[in-house]
Coordinates of C-alpha atoms in Angstrom, one line a residue:
M791 CA 26.7 -1.1 11.9
R792 CA 25.5 2.7 11.1
K793 CA 21.6 3.2 11.0
F794 CA 19.6 5.4 9.2
P795 CA 18.3 8.0 9.4
F796 CA 21.8 10.0 11.3
Y797 CA 22.4 13.5 12.8
P798 CA 25.2 14.2 12.9
D799 CA 25.6 17.7 15.0
R800 CA 23.6 16.3 17.6
L801 CA 25.3 14.3 21.1
T802 CA 23.9 10.8 20.6
R803 CA 24.4 8.6 23.1
L804 CA 23.8 4.9 22.4
L805 CA 22.9 3.5 26.0
D806 CA 23.0 -0.8 25.2
G807 CA 25.5 -2.6 27.0
A808 CA 25.9 -4.0 30.7
W809 CA 22.0 -2.8 33.2
D810 CA 21.4 -2.5 36.4
F811 CA 18.6 -5.2 36.9
A812 CA 16.2 -6.0 39.6
W813 CA 13.7 -9.1 38.9
L814 CA 10.4 -8.4 40.7
G815 CA 8.7 -11.5 39.6
D816 CA 5.4 -12.9 39.1
A817 CA 3.4 -11.9 42.4
V818 CA 4.1 -8.2 42.4
D819 CA 1.9 -5.6 40.6
V820 CA 3.5 -4.0 37.4
N821 CA 1.9 -1.0 37.8
A822 CA 2.1 -0.1 41.2
I823 CA 5.9 -0.4 41.2
V824 CA 8.3 2.8 43.0
P825 CA 11.2 1.5 41.6
S826 CA 13.2 3.9 44.1
L827 CA 12.3 1.3 46.9
E828 CA 13.7 -1.4 45.0
V829 CA 17.3 -2.9 46.1
F830 CA 19.1 -3.9 41.6
N831 CA 22.0 -7.5 42.6
E832 CA 21.6 -8.2 39.2
T833 CA 22.4 -7.4 36.0
A834 CA 20.5 -8.2 32.2
A835 CA 21.9 -6.5 28.8
V836 CA 20.4 -3.9 27.1
P837 CA 19.8 -5.5 24.2
G838 CA 18.3 -8.6 26.8
C839 CA 15.4 -10.7 27.2
F840 CA 15.1 -12.2 30.9
D841 CA 13.1 -15.0 30.4
T842 CA 15.6 -16.8 27.5
A843 CA 19.0 -18.4 30.1
G844 CA 19.0 -18.9 33.5
E845 CA 17.0 -20.4 36.0
R846 CA 13.7 -17.7 34.4
I847 CA 13.7 -19.4 30.6
G848 CA 10.1 -19.7 30.1
C849 CA 9.2 -17.3 33.2
R850 CA 6.5 -14.6 33.8
G851 CA 6.6 -10.8 35.5
A852 CA 7.9 -8.1 35.9
G853 CA 11.7 -6.8 35.9
L854 CA 13.4 -3.5 36.3
Y855 CA 16.0 -2.3 34.2
R856 CA 17.9 0.4 34.9
K857 CA 20.7 2.7 33.6
W858 CA 23.2 5.5 34.8
F859 CA 24.5 8.2 32.5
H860 CA 25.8 11.8 31.7
F861 CA 24.1 14.0 30.0
P862 CA 24.2 17.8 30.1
A863 CA 21.1 20.1 30.0
G864 CA 18.3 20.5 27.4
L865 CA 16.0 19.3 25.2
C866 CA 16.4 15.4 24.4
R867 CA 14.7 12.7 22.6
L868 CA 14.1 9.2 25.0
S869 CA 14.3 6.8 21.3
L870 CA 13.2 2.9 22.5
E871 CA 13.6 0.5 19.2
G872 CA 11.4 -2.2 20.9
L873 CA 10.5 -3.8 23.5
G874 CA 7.9 -6.5 25.6
L875 CA 5.2 -6.7 26.5
Y876 CA 4.6 -3.8 28.4
A877 CA 6.9 -1.3 29.4
R878 CA 6.7 1.6 31.9
I879 CA 10.0 4.0 31.5
W880 CA 11.0 6.4 34.6
F881 CA 13.7 9.0 33.6
D882 CA 15.5 10.9 36.5
G883 CA 12.9 9.1 39.1
N884 CA 9.6 11.0 36.8
E885 CA 7.3 8.0 34.7
I886 CA 8.0 9.7 31.5
G887 CA 5.8 7.3 29.7
Q888 CA 4.5 3.4 28.7
C889 CA 4.3 0.7 25.9
R890 CA 1.7 -1.1 24.8
I891 CA 3.1 -2.4 21.6
P892 CA 5.5 -4.7 21.5
Y893 CA 8.2 -4.5 18.7
A894 CA 7.1 -0.8 18.0
T895 CA 9.2 2.2 18.4
L896 CA 8.9 4.9 20.8
E897 CA 10.2 8.6 21.5
F898 CA 9.9 10.7 24.1
D899 CA 10.3 14.5 24.1
F900 CA 11.9 16.1 27.6
S901 CA 14.2 18.4 29.4
V902 CA 17.1 17.7 31.7
E903 CA 20.0 19.5 33.5
D904 CA 23.0 18.7 33.2
G905 CA 24.6 16.2 35.6
M906 CA 24.6 12.2 36.1
H907 CA 20.8 11.4 35.5
E908 CA 19.3 7.3 36.2
L909 CA 17.1 5.6 33.4
V910 CA 15.3 2.4 35.0
I911 CA 12.0 1.0 32.6
A912 CA 9.4 -2.2 34.2
V913 CA 9.4 -4.8 31.3
D914 CA 6.5 -7.4 31.9
N915 CA 6.4 -10.1 29.9
R916 CA 3.4 -11.1 31.5
F917 CA -0.4 -11.6 30.1
N918 CA -2.2 -8.7 30.7
P919 CA -5.3 -7.2 28.4
E920 CA -4.7 -4.4 30.2
N921 CA -1.5 -3.4 30.6
A922 CA -0.8 -5.1 26.5
P923 CA -4.0 -5.7 25.2
L924 CA -2.9 -6.2 21.9
V925 CA -0.9 -9.7 23.3
Q926 CA -3.0 -13.4 23.6
P927 CA -1.3 -16.3 24.9
C928 CA -2.6 -18.0 22.0
N929 CA -0.4 -16.5 19.1
D930 CA 1.9 -18.7 17.9
F931 CA 4.5 -17.4 18.4
Y932 CA 6.6 -16.4 21.6
A933 CA 6.1 -14.1 24.4
F934 CA 9.8 -13.0 25.3
G935 CA 10.0 -10.5 27.6
G936 CA 13.3 -8.3 27.6
I937 CA 14.4 -4.7 26.0
Y938 CA 14.6 -6.7 22.5
R939 CA 16.5 -4.0 20.7
S940 CA 19.0 -0.5 21.1
V941 CA 17.7 2.0 23.2
S942 CA 19.8 5.8 23.1
I943 CA 19.9 9.7 23.8
Q944 CA 20.1 12.8 21.5
R945 CA 20.4 16.2 23.0
L946 CA 17.9 18.5 20.2
P947 CA 18.0 22.1 19.3
E948 CA 16.0 24.3 19.4
L949 CA 15.3 24.1 15.6
A950 CA 15.6 20.5 15.2
I951 CA 14.6 18.1 11.8
D952 CA 12.3 15.5 13.3
R953 CA 11.7 13.3 10.0
L954 CA 13.0 13.3 6.0
R955 CA 11.0 11.8 3.3
I956 CA 11.5 10.7 -0.2
K957 CA 9.6 9.2 -2.3
T958 CA 10.3 8.6 -6.1
L959 CA 8.6 10.6 -8.8
N960 CA 10.9 9.3 -12.3
L961 CA 12.6 6.5 -12.8
E962 CA 13.9 8.0 -15.9
T963 CA 15.2 11.6 -14.4
G964 CA 16.1 11.0 -11.5
L965 CA 13.1 13.4 -9.5
V966 CA 13.2 12.8 -6.1
R967 CA 10.6 14.7 -3.2
V968 CA 11.6 15.7 -0.6
E969 CA 9.4 16.7 2.7
L970 CA 11.2 17.5 5.7
S971 CA 9.5 18.0 9.0
L972 CA 10.6 20.2 11.4
R973 CA 9.9 20.7 15.4
G974 CA 11.3 23.9 18.0
A975 CA 11.2 27.0 16.6
V976 CA 10.0 27.5 12.8
P977 CA 9.8 30.1 10.9
E978 CA 8.0 31.2 7.9
M979 CA 10.4 31.2 5.6
L980 CA 13.1 28.5 5.7
A981 CA 17.4 28.5 4.5
F982 CA 19.1 24.8 4.6
Q983 CA 21.6 23.2 2.8
Y984 CA 21.1 20.0 1.1
A985 CA 23.9 17.6 -1.0
F986 CA 23.4 13.6 -2.4
D987 CA 25.3 10.7 -2.0
G988 CA 28.6 13.2 -0.2
A989 CA 28.4 16.1 -2.1
E990 CA 29.8 19.4 -1.9
L991 CA 26.2 21.5 0.1
Q992 CA 23.9 23.6 -2.6
R993 CA 21.6 25.9 -0.3
A994 CA 18.0 27.0 -0.7
E995 CA 14.7 28.4 0.2
A996 CA 10.3 27.4 1.4
R997 CA 8.6 28.3 2.4
V998 CA 6.7 26.3 6.1
E999 CA 3.3 25.6 5.4
K1000 CA 2.4 23.0 8.8
N1001 CA 5.9 22.8 10.0
E1002 CA 7.2 21.9 6.8
I1003 CA 8.4 22.4 3.9
A1004 CA 8.9 20.7 0.7
F1005 CA 10.5 20.0 -2.6
E1006 CA 11.9 18.6 -6.0
V1007 CA 15.0 18.1 -7.3
E1008 CA 16.7 15.2 -10.4
V1009 CA 19.1 13.0 -8.0
P1010 CA 23.0 13.3 -9.6
D1011 CA 24.7 10.3 -11.5
F1012 CA 21.2 8.9 -10.1
R1013 CA 21.7 4.4 -9.8
I1014 CA 18.4 2.5 -9.4
W1015 CA 17.6 0.3 -6.6
S1016 CA 16.6 -3.3 -7.5
P1017 CA 17.2 -6.8 -5.8
E1018 CA 19.8 -7.1 -8.0
Q1019 CA 21.0 -4.1 -8.1
P1020 CA 20.1 -3.1 -4.6
D1021 CA 22.2 0.9 -5.3
L1022 CA 21.5 2.9 -2.5
H1023 CA 22.0 6.8 -2.1
T1024 CA 22.2 9.6 0.3
L1025 CA 20.2 12.6 1.4
C1026 CA 22.5 15.6 3.9
V1027 CA 20.0 18.5 5.3
R1028 CA 21.4 21.6 7.3
V1029 CA 19.1 23.6 8.8
G1030 CA 20.5 26.5 10.8
R1031 CA 22.4 24.0 13.5
D1032 CA 20.8 20.6 12.8
T1033 CA 22.0 18.1 9.6
I1034 CA 20.1 15.1 8.6
V1035 CA 21.7 11.9 6.7
E1036 CA 18.9 9.6 5.0
R1037 CA 20.2 6.7 3.3
F1038 CA 17.2 5.8 -0.4
G1039 CA 17.0 3.5 -2.9
I1040 CA 15.3 4.7 -7.0
R1041 CA 12.3 2.9 -6.9
T1042 CA 8.4 2.4 -7.5
I1043 CA 6.4 -0.2 -6.3
E1044 CA 2.4 -0.3 -7.9
T1045 CA 0.2 -2.7 -9.7
D1046 CA -1.5 -3.4 -13.0
G1047 CA -4.3 -5.5 -12.9
C1048 CA -3.3 -9.4 -11.3
Q1049 CA 0.5 -8.0 -11.8
L1050 CA 2.9 -6.7 -9.6
L1051 CA 5.3 -3.9 -11.0
L1052 CA 9.0 -3.2 -9.7
N1053 CA 10.4 -0.5 -11.8
G1054 CA 7.4 -0.7 -14.6
E1055 CA 8.7 -4.0 -14.7
P1056 CA 6.5 -7.3 -13.6
L1057 CA 7.6 -8.8 -11.0
R1058 CA 7.4 -12.4 -9.3
L1059 CA 7.8 -12.1 -5.7
L1060 CA 9.2 -15.9 -4.0
G1061 CA 10.3 -15.1 -0.3
V1062 CA 9.8 -17.2 3.2
N1063 CA 8.2 -15.8 6.4
R1064 CA 10.5 -14.9 8.7
H1065 CA 10.6 -14.2 12.8
E1066 CA 13.3 -12.2 14.8
S1067 CA 13.9 -15.7 16.9
H1068 CA 16.2 -17.8 18.1
P1069 CA 16.5 -20.2 21.1
E1070 CA 19.0 -17.7 23.4
F1071 CA 18.2 -14.6 22.0
G1072 CA 15.0 -14.7 20.9
P1073 CA 14.2 -11.2 19.3
V1074 CA 17.8 -9.6 20.1
Q1075 CA 19.2 -9.7 16.6
P1076 CA 22.9 -10.0 16.7
T1077 CA 24.5 -8.7 13.3
Q1078 CA 25.5 -11.7 12.1
L1079 CA 22.4 -13.7 12.8
M1080 CA 20.5 -11.3 10.6
V1081 CA 23.2 -11.6 7.8
D1082 CA 23.5 -15.5 8.3
D1083 CA 19.9 -15.3 7.9
L1084 CA 19.3 -13.9 4.8
K1085 CA 22.5 -15.4 3.3
Y1086 CA 20.5 -18.5 3.4
A1087 CA 17.2 -16.4 1.8
K1088 CA 20.4 -15.3 -1.1
E1089 CA 21.2 -19.3 -0.7
L1090 CA 17.6 -20.7 -1.6
H1091 CA 17.2 -17.5 -4.5
A1092 CA 14.6 -15.9 -2.4
N1093 CA 13.9 -12.1 -3.7
F1094 CA 11.1 -11.8 -0.7
I1095 CA 11.1 -11.1 3.4
R1096 CA 8.4 -11.8 5.4
G1097 CA 8.5 -10.5 8.2
A1098 CA 5.8 -10.9 10.9
H1099 CA 4.2 -10.4 13.0
Y1100 CA 5.9 -6.9 13.9
Q1101 CA 7.6 -4.2 13.2
Q1102 CA 11.3 -5.1 12.3
N1103 CA 14.0 -4.7 13.4
P1104 CA 15.9 -1.7 11.7
E1105 CA 19.2 -2.8 11.4
F1106 CA 17.4 -5.9 9.1
L1107 CA 16.0 -3.6 7.0
E1108 CA 19.3 -1.9 6.5
L1109 CA 20.6 -5.5 5.3
C1110 CA 17.8 -5.9 3.3
D1111 CA 18.0 -2.6 1.3
Q1112 CA 21.5 -3.5 1.5
M1113 CA 21.7 -7.4 0.0
G1114 CA 18.3 -6.9 -2.6
F1115 CA 15.3 -8.6 -0.5
L1116 CA 12.8 -6.9 -0.9
V1117 CA 9.9 -7.1 1.8
W1118 CA 6.6 -7.3 3.3
E1119 CA 6.5 -5.1 7.0
E1120 CA 3.6 -5.9 9.5
S1121 CA 2.2 -4.2 12.4
Y1122 CA 1.6 -5.9 15.3
G1123 CA -1.4 -8.8 15.6
W1124 CA -2.2 -12.1 15.2
G1125 CA -6.1 -13.7 14.9
Q1126 CA -7.6 -10.2 16.6
P1127 CA -11.4 -11.8 17.2
A1128 CA -13.8 -9.0 15.9
A1129 CA -14.0 -8.2 19.6
D1130 CA -11.5 -6.5 19.3
A1131 CA -12.1 -4.3 16.5
E1132 CA -14.9 -3.7 18.5
D1133 CA -12.7 -2.4 21.4
P1134 CA -11.3 1.0 20.9
V1135 CA -8.9 1.5 22.7
K1136 CA -8.0 -1.6 20.8
V1137 CA -8.5 0.0 17.6
E1138 CA -6.2 3.2 18.1
L1139 CA -3.3 1.4 19.6
F1140 CA -3.5 -1.0 15.9
C1141 CA -3.7 2.4 13.9
R1142 CA -0.8 3.9 16.3
A1143 CA 0.7 0.4 15.6
S1144 CA 0.9 1.0 11.7
A1145 CA 1.6 4.4 12.2
A1146 CA 4.1 4.1 13.3
M1147 CA 5.8 1.4 11.6
A1148 CA 4.7 3.2 8.4
R1149 CA 6.7 6.3 9.7
A1150 CA 10.2 4.5 10.1
S1151 CA 10.4 2.9 7.1
V1152 CA 9.3 5.3 5.0
N1153 CA 13.0 5.6 3.4
H1154 CA 13.5 1.4 3.2
P1155 CA 13.1 1.0 -0.2
S1156 CA 13.5 -3.2 0.7
V1157 CA 10.2 -2.1 2.0
I1158 CA 8.0 -2.9 -1.3
I1159 CA 4.1 -3.7 1.2
Y1160 CA 2.9 -2.8 4.4
G1161 CA 1.2 -5.8 6.6
F1162 CA -1.2 -5.2 9.4
L1163 CA -3.6 -8.3 11.5
N1164 CA -2.2 -11.3 10.5
E1165 CA -5.3 -14.2 9.9
S1166 CA -7.8 -12.0 11.7
C1167 CA -11.5 -11.1 11.3
S1168 CA -11.3 -10.0 8.7
D1169 CA -15.6 -11.8 7.6
T1170 CA -17.3 -8.9 9.9
M1171 CA -18.4 -6.2 9.7
A1172 CA -15.8 -4.3 12.6
G1173 CA -13.0 -5.6 11.8
R1174 CA -13.5 -3.9 7.8
D1175 CA -13.9 -1.0 10.0
L1176 CA -11.2 -1.6 11.6
Y1177 CA -8.6 -2.4 8.5
R1178 CA -10.2 0.6 7.0
K1179 CA -8.8 2.4 9.8
I1180 CA -5.3 0.5 9.9
I1181 CA -5.0 1.4 6.3
E1182 CA -6.4 5.2 6.1
S1183 CA -3.2 5.5 9.6
I1184 CA -0.9 3.7 7.1
R1185 CA -1.8 6.1 3.7
A1186 CA -1.6 9.3 6.0
E1187 CA 2.0 8.0 7.5
D1188 CA 3.1 6.5 3.4
D1189 CA 1.4 6.7 0.0
T1190 CA 4.0 5.5 -1.7
R1191 CA 3.9 1.5 -1.1
L1192 CA 1.7 -1.3 -1.6
I1193 CA -0.8 -2.5 0.9
S1194 CA -2.3 -6.0 2.3
Y1195 CA -3.0 -8.4 4.4
A1196 CA -2.5 -12.5 5.2
S1197 CA -5.6 -13.9 5.7
N1198 CA -7.8 -17.5 5.8
R1199 CA -11.2 -16.6 5.3
F1200 CA -10.9 -17.0 1.9
D1201 CA -14.5 -17.4 0.8
R1202 CA -15.8 -15.8 3.8
D1203 CA -13.6 -12.1 3.5
I1204 CA -15.0 -9.2 3.2
C1205 CA -12.6 -6.1 2.6
F1206 CA -10.1 -7.9 0.1
D1207 CA -11.2 -4.8 -1.7
L1208 CA -9.3 -2.5 0.3
A1209 CA -6.7 -4.1 0.1
D1210 CA -3.8 -3.2 -2.5
I1211 CA -2.9 -7.7 -2.9
I1212 CA -4.5 -10.5 -2.0
S1213 CA -3.3 -12.4 -0.3
I1214 CA -3.8 -15.8 1.1
N1215 CA -3.1 -18.7 3.7
P1216 CA -3.0 -21.6 2.4
Y1217 CA -3.1 -24.7 3.8
P1218 CA -4.4 -27.8 1.8
G1219 CA -2.9 -31.5 3.5
W1220 CA -1.5 -30.4 6.4
I1221 CA -3.7 -28.1 8.6
S1222 CA -7.2 -28.6 5.9
E1223 CA -8.6 -30.9 4.0
C1224 CA -7.4 -33.8 5.4
D1225 CA -10.0 -35.2 6.4
D1226 CA -9.9 -38.1 3.5
W1227 CA -8.6 -41.1 5.7
S1228 CA -8.0 -42.5 1.4
R1229 CA -5.5 -41.2 0.2
N1230 CA -2.4 -39.2 1.5
N1231 CA -2.5 -35.9 2.2
L1232 CA -0.1 -34.3 -0.4
E1233 CA -3.8 -34.9 -3.1
A1234 CA -4.9 -31.9 -2.0
V1235 CA -2.6 -29.7 -2.2
K1236 CA -2.7 -29.0 -6.2
P1237 CA -6.2 -28.7 -6.9
E1238 CA -6.2 -26.1 -3.4
M1239 CA -4.3 -23.8 -4.9
D1240 CA -6.3 -24.3 -8.1
R1241 CA -9.8 -23.7 -6.4
W1242 CA -8.7 -20.4 -5.2
A1243 CA -6.3 -19.2 -7.9
D1244 CA -9.6 -20.0 -9.6
Y1245 CA -11.9 -18.2 -7.1
F1246 CA -9.8 -14.7 -7.5
S1247 CA -10.2 -14.5 -10.9
A1248 CA -13.7 -13.9 -11.1
P1249 CA -14.0 -9.9 -11.8
Q1250 CA -14.9 -8.6 -8.2
F1251 CA -11.0 -9.5 -7.9
A1252 CA -9.0 -10.0 -10.4
Q1253 CA -7.8 -6.7 -11.4
K1254 CA -5.9 -7.5 -7.3
P1255 CA -2.7 -9.7 -8.2
L1256 CA -2.9 -13.0 -5.5
L1257 CA -0.1 -13.6 -3.1
V1258 CA 0.2 -16.9 -1.0
S1259 CA 1.8 -14.8 2.6
E1260 CA 1.8 -18.6 3.8
S1261 CA 2.0 -22.1 3.2
G1262 CA 3.8 -25.5 4.4
A1263 CA 4.1 -28.4 6.7
C1264 CA 5.8 -29.3 9.8
G1265 CA 8.7 -31.4 9.9
I1266 CA 10.9 -32.2 12.3
Y1267 CA 14.9 -32.1 12.2
G1268 CA 16.6 -35.3 11.9
I1269 CA 13.1 -37.1 12.1
R1270 CA 13.9 -39.7 9.2
S1271 CA 10.8 -41.7 7.2
R1272 CA 11.4 -44.1 4.7
E1273 CA 8.1 -44.2 4.4
R1274 CA 7.9 -39.8 4.7
A1275 CA 5.5 -39.9 7.4
Q1276 CA 3.9 -36.6 8.2
W1277 CA 6.4 -34.3 10.6
S1278 CA 9.3 -36.3 9.0
E1279 CA 12.3 -33.7 6.9
E1280 CA 10.8 -36.1 4.0
Y1281 CA 7.6 -34.9 4.5
Q1282 CA 7.9 -31.6 4.5
S1283 CA 10.8 -31.7 1.6
D1284 CA 7.7 -33.1 -0.9
Y1285 CA 5.1 -31.1 1.0
F1286 CA 7.1 -27.1 -0.3
A1287 CA 8.0 -29.6 -4.1
T1288 CA 4.3 -29.6 -4.1
A1289 CA 2.7 -26.5 -3.2
I1290 CA 5.6 -24.2 -5.4
D1291 CA 4.8 -26.5 -8.6
A1292 CA 0.8 -26.1 -8.0
I1293 CA 1.3 -21.9 -6.8
L1294 CA 3.6 -21.0 -8.6
G1295 CA 2.9 -23.2 -11.9
N1296 CA -0.5 -21.0 -11.5
P1297 CA 0.4 -17.8 -13.6
R1298 CA -2.7 -16.2 -11.4
Y1299 CA -0.9 -15.9 -8.9
C1300 CA 2.1 -13.3 -8.1
G1301 CA 3.7 -15.2 -5.8
I1302 CA 4.5 -17.3 -3.0
T1303 CA 6.2 -16.3 0.7
L1304 CA 7.1 -20.1 2.4
W1305 CA 5.8 -21.0 6.2
Q1306 CA 8.3 -20.0 7.5
M1307 CA 12.5 -19.4 6.9
F1308 CA 14.0 -21.4 10.5
D1309 CA 11.8 -23.1 13.5
C1310 CA 10.6 -20.2 16.3
K1311 CA 9.8 -21.2 19.7
S1312 CA 5.4 -20.6 20.4
Y1313 CA 3.4 -21.2 23.1
T1314 CA 5.3 -24.8 25.8
L1315 CA 2.9 -25.6 28.1
C1316 CA -0.6 -24.2 27.0
G1317 CA -3.0 -25.0 24.4
Q1318 CA -2.5 -27.7 21.8
I1319 CA 0.5 -28.3 22.4
R1320 CA 0.0 -31.4 20.3
T1321 CA 0.9 -28.7 17.9
K1322 CA 3.7 -27.6 18.9
P1323 CA 6.2 -30.3 19.6
R1324 CA 9.3 -29.2 21.4
G1325 CA 7.3 -25.6 21.8
F1326 CA 8.2 -24.1 18.5
N1327 CA 6.5 -24.1 14.6
C1328 CA 8.5 -26.3 13.5
A1329 CA 7.8 -25.3 9.0
G1330 CA 11.2 -23.8 9.1
L1331 CA 13.5 -25.1 6.6
L1332 CA 16.0 -24.7 9.1
D1333 CA 15.9 -25.8 12.3
E1334 CA 15.8 -23.0 15.3
Y1335 CA 20.0 -23.3 15.1
R1336 CA 20.1 -22.6 10.8
R1337 CA 20.9 -25.9 10.8
P1338 CA 19.1 -27.2 6.8
K1339 CA 16.6 -29.3 6.5
L1340 CA 15.8 -31.7 3.4
A1341 CA 13.2 -28.9 2.2
F1342 CA 16.1 -26.1 1.8
D1343 CA 17.4 -28.3 -1.4
T1344 CA 14.2 -28.5 -2.2
V1345 CA 12.7 -24.9 -2.6
K1346 CA 16.6 -23.5 -3.1
A1347 CA 15.9 -26.1 -6.9
L1348 CA 13.0 -24.8 -7.1
F1349 CA 13.4 -21.3 -6.7
R1350 CA 16.3 -21.2 -8.8
R1351 CA 13.9 -22.6 -11.4
H1352 CA 11.1 -20.3 -11.2
R1353 CA 13.0 -17.2 -10.0
P1354 CA 13.2 -14.0 -11.6
D1355 CA 15.1 -13.0 -14.7
S1356 CA 16.7 -9.5 -14.7
A1357 CA 13.7 -8.3 -16.1
G1358 CA 11.1 -9.9 -13.3
L1359 CA 10.4 -12.3 -15.9
P1360 CA 9.8 -15.7 -14.0
L1361 CA 12.3 -18.3 -16.8
R1362 CA 11.2 -21.6 -18.2

């Protein structure tokens, strides 16, 4: 599958495949590794994880990946689309950088000589507050070790296109603003060529300011992107000996009081939360797996995917663009305490992770919301300062999307005014409101959903959309109960039915994102393991192998009843 942007004039080598590998284990200090002293006696896949199979399944430690390849002399860019938890990178024996943010994109520019080259990446999946300070052992998703996504290297010309951004300005005329960032030998006046959708290149010229140019142009024969009609365009720009081709969609996303508006029309979100997880592959996502997941979401009549809780695979976003899904993309963070908001190193990393996400996703029409720091310290002043800084870092890269964060602080939260959408994670009858032993826990669901709808109708909140970003209950695949007992497929099905009707039947809510699409691996040998049977979060509509539970068909029927029509309004 072709990924965008791509550079047809650049020499590019995709380095995916079989790499040399050395397992160094748990005793080694990853910061003291000298690759030339290690023995590479195994083979490992890239993308791939070293802790998902065989004798090292579930192990924590460090491993070394090595790849030899030929590349000509000149300035080059090494790109890593995501790995974790911590990594050091060497090129021809020289350390060129580190990765301290799992799943985040990384790029390194440096000069090379012609010949064979050695790329070595040390990956450590241990919980270490110095090396991977954003990762906590209590995070309710498994911390895998490996190179999750593709690795590639490109030859850069003297004058290179660094970035292309396309912003929709007018839906009636197809007017867009094109912003081009340059690097290298940048002139004061730039002659360039551009074309939409494979047409003949047109010549143009623009003044360069701070290594950037911008121009506005109407897209010929334009089509509006929407979930119902996910029409896409391409833009090709040529500057000297460099060419970039980017894919984009013409669409707008905004709020009007408590409503969401997609292309100026009211929008209701019917969605599911989705982790990048699989029992065999971990966060490595084969194309078929991603396509099949989205087909299941289509069958559910869902129009919205929340990518939890880290920067998403760029190929997955390409598929969402093509298949017509709206996306909430989220930078790394889960349950971060106020102490993290007071740590300048962590603050800088949270901001960097969020900026990297926005920079990578700016042209994906599917991405309508940027999120960050799931269920974190939004009830503290330190947290408020951190949230403000993260939002500023996102808007500096992309000011065209809505921004939100999923909160479980509810009436204690002091950051809702900073966000475009108020997003809450209520679990009445499953996590909260379960202390009345005289009633069925399901009886707590609607009163609690109504209570929060009333609370967020107060004047200080009433002009913002209200989204349930998580709600659900666990059910273990194959566990059936005529009593419809907790943890059975029946109880889970009943819970989703009750929650969906309570939320989508209340006009204050603009939508729901169910927790979650499929079961995924969580912590296994520590913590409150009674909440994680089998070491999995079992709240999925599908199990970890994508086998539908009873709740799948229940949600399918209810989303069909509540799904948007072509105008974006709910059917009745």
